[in-house]
XYZ file of C-alpha atoms in Angstrom:
259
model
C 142.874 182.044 91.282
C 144.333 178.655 91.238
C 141.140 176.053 91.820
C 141.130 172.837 90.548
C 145.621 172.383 90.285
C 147.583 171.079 93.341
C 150.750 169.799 94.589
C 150.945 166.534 95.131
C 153.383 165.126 98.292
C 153.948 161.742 98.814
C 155.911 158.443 98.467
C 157.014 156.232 95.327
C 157.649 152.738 96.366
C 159.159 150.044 94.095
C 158.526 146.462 95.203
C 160.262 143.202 92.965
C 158.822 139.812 94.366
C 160.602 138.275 91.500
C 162.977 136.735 90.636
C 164.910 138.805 93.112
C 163.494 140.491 96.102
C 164.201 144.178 95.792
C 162.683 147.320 97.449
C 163.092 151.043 97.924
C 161.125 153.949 98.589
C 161.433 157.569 98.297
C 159.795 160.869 99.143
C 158.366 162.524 95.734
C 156.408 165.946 95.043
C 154.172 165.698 91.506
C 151.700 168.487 90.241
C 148.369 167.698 89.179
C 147.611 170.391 86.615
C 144.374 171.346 85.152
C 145.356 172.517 81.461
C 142.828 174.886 81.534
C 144.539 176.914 84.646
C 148.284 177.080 83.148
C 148.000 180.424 82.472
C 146.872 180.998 85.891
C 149.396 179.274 87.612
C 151.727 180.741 84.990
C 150.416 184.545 85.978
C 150.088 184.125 89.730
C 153.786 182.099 90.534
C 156.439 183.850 89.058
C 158.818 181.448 88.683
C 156.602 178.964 87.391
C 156.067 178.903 83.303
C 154.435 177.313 80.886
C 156.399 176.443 78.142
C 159.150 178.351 78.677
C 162.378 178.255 80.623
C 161.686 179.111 84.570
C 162.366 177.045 87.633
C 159.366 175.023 87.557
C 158.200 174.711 84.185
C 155.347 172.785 82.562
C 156.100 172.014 78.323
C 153.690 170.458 76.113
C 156.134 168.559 74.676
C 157.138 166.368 77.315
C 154.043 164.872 76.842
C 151.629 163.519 74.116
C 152.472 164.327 70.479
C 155.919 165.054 72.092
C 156.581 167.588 69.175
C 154.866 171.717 69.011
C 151.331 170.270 69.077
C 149.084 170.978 72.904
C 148.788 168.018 75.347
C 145.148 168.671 74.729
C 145.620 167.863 70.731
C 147.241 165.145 71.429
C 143.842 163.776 74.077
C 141.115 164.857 71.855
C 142.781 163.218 68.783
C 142.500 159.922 70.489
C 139.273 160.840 72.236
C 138.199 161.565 68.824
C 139.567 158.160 67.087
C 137.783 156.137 69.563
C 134.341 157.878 69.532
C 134.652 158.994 73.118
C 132.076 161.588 73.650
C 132.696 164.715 74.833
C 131.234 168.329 75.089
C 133.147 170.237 77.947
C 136.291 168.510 78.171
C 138.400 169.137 81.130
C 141.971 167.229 81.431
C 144.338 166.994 84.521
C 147.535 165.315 84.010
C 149.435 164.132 87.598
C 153.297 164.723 86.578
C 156.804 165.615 87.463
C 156.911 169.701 86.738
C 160.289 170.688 84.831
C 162.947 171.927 87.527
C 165.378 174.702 85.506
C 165.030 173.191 82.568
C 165.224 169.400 83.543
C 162.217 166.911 83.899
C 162.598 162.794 83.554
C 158.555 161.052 83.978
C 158.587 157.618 84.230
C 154.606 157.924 83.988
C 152.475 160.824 84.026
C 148.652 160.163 84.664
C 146.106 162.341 82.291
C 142.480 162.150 83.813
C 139.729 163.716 80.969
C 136.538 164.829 82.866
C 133.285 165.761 81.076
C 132.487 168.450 83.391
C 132.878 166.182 86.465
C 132.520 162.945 85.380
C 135.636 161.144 84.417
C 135.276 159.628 81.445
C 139.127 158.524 80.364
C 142.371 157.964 81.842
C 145.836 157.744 79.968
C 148.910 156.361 81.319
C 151.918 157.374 79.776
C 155.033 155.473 80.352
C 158.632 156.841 80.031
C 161.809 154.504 79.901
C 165.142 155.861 80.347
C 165.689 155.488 76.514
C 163.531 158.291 76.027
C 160.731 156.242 74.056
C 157.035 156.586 75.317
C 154.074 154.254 75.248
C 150.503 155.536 76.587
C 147.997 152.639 77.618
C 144.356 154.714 77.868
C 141.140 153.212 79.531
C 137.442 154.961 79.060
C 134.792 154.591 81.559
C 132.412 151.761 80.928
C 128.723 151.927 81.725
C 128.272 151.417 85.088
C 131.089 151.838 86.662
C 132.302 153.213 90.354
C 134.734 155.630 89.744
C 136.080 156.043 93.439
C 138.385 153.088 93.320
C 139.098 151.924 89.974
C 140.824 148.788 88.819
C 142.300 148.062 84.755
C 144.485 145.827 84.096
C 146.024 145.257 80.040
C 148.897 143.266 78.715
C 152.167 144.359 79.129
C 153.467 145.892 75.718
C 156.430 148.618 76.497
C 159.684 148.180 77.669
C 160.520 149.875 80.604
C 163.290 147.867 82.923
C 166.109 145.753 81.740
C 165.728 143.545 84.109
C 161.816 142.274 83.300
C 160.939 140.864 80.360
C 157.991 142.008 78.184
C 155.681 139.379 78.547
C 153.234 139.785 81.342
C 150.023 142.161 82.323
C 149.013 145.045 84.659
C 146.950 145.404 86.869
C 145.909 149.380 87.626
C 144.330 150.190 91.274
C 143.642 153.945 90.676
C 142.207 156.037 93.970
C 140.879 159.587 93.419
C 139.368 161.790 95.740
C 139.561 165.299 97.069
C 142.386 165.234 99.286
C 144.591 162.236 97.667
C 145.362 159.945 94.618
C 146.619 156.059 96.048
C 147.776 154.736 92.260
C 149.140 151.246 92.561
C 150.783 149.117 89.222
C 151.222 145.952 89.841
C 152.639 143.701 87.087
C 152.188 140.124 86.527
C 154.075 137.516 84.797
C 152.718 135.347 81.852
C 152.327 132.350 85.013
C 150.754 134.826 86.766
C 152.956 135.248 89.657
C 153.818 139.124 90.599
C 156.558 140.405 89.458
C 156.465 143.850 90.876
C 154.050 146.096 92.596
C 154.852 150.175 92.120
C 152.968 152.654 94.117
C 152.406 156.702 94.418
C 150.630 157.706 97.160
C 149.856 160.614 99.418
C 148.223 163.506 99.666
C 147.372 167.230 97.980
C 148.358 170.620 98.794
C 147.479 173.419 97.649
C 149.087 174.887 94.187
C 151.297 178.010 96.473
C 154.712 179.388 95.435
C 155.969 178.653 99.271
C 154.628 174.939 98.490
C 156.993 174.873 95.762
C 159.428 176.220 97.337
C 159.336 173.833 99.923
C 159.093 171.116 98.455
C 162.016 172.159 95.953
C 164.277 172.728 98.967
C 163.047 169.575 100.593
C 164.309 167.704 97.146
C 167.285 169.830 95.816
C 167.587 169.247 92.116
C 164.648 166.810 92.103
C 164.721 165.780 88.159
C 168.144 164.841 88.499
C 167.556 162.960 91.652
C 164.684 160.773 89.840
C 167.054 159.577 87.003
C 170.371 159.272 89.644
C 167.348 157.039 91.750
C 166.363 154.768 88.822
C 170.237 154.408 88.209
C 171.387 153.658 91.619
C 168.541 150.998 92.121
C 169.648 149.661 89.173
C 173.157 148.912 89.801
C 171.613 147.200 92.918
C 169.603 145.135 91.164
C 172.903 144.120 88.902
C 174.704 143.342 92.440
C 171.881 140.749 93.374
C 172.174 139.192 89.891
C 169.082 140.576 88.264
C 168.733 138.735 84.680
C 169.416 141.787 81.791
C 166.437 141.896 79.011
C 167.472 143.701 75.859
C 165.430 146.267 74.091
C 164.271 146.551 70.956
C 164.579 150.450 70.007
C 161.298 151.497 69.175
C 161.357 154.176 66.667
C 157.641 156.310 67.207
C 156.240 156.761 70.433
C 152.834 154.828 70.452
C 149.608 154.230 72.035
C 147.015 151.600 72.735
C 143.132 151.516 73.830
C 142.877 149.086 76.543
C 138.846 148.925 76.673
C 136.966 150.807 79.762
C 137.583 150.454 83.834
C-alpha cells in the first residue's frame, strides 16, 4: 500500500518586480515520492515505473549523481561529507514524474527525515541548458520546522534575463495536507528581483489521480519547457536585459549552513 507518496496539485506562479514587471501563473501536478515506496507505487499502478519506460516514470538519473548511481547515493554521500547524522534515513523528493519518456525540473525538492524528524533539505535547480546546481540546508539546533525560512547567495544560472549576483531567500511550508514553497530572489542592493511560488495541496498517490491530472495537462513535460519558452519571448518583447552564461561543465553542489 502506498503511505507516505502523494500527488501534489497546485499552482506555479512567477513574479519579476524588476527591472520589468512580469507575471504568469499556471496550474501544475508534482509527485512527492518516498524512495522507499517506488517499488510499491511501481507494483500497484501499472503504468507507472521506476526506471524504466512507462507513462509516468520516475529515473534516478534525472536527479543527483545524474549518471547509474540511486538518488539515495547521491543524499547519503553528501549527508556523509558533511557529518550529518543519520540512522534510519527516509528521503522524499517533490518533482515533476517523467510523462512517456519526457520530464524537464526546473527544481525538485529532496526532504531527508530521520524517522520523522527532518533533518536536511536539498534544492536542486535545473536550467534549460541542462546543467544542475543543488543548494542543501541541515536543520540547526533549535529550530521550528513547520515554516522554515533559508536564504544563500545566488550561485547558478538559471534565466537569461537575471544576472548572477544576488541571494535567496527560501519560505518552505510542510504539513500533512500541503507544501506552500516560496523563492524569492534578491538583488546585490537588495531590492527583489523575483518571487517564485508552488503551492497547493496533496492527493492521494491513485492511478485515476494520475490519470486525471494527465488529462487535465495533456503532454505536461512538454508544456513546462513550451511555458518557460513562451514567457520568455515575453520577457524579450518588454525589453528584458539578456545575461550570458558561462557553460558549466559538472553539475555541482553547495552546503548552505542549517534553517
Amino acid at each position: 500500500m502506498i503511505n507516505n507518496s502523494c500527488i501534489y496539485s497546485g499552482k506555479v506562479i512567477h513574479k519579476r518586480f524588476k527591472p520589468k514587471e512580469h507575471y504568469f501563473k499556471y496550474n501544475v501536478f508534482s509527485l512527492l515520492i518516498d524512495l522507499s515506496e517506488l517499488k510499491i507505487i511501481e507494483k500497484e499502478i501499472k503504468f507507472f515505473s521506476y526506471n524504466k519506460f512507462n507513462l509516468f516514470s520516475f529515473y534516478d538519473e534525472d536527479h543527483g549523481f545524474r549518471d547509474k548511481r540511486t538518488l539515495e547515493e547521491f543524499v547519503k554521500n553528501f549527508l556523509d561529507k558533511k557529518e550529518i547524522k543519520y540512522k534510519n534515513l527516509k528521503i522524499k523528493i517533490l518533482c515533476f514524474p517523467r510523462i512517456l519518456g519526457y520530464v524537464f525540473n526546473p527544481l525538485s525538492v529532496i526532504y531527508c527525515y530521520e524517522d520523522e524528524d527532518l533533518i536536511s533539505i536539498f534544492y536542486e535547480v535545473k536550467n534549460t541548458s541542462n546543467e544542475q546546481h543543488t543548494y542543501v540546508f541541515a536543520k540547526g539546533s533549535g529550530s521550528v520546522l513547520s515554516t522554515l525560512k533559508h536564504e544563500c547567495n545566488k550561485n547558478f544560472y538559471v534565466s537569461p534575463f537575471i544576472g548572477m549576483k544576488g541571494k535567496y531567500l527560501f519560505t518552505n511550508k510542510l504539513d500533512q495536507e500541503k507544501i506552500n514553497l516560496i523563492i524569492d530572489l534578491y538583488d546585490a542592493n537588495n531590492n527583489r528581483v523575483l518571487m517564485a511560488s508552488q503551492t497547493g495541496k496533496f492527493v492521494d498517490f491513485k492511478a485515476t489521480k494520475l490519470l486525471k491530472y494527465n488529462i487535465l495537462n495533456p503532454l505536461f513535460g512538454f508544456k513546462v519547457m513550451a511555458a518557460i519558452l513562451f514567457e520568455a519571448l515575453r520577457i524579450v518583447f518588454k525589453g528584458g536585459r539578456y545575461y550570458a552564461r558561462k557553460k558549466k561543465t559538472i553539475d555541482t553542489i553547495s552546503f548552505e549552513g542549517s534553517f
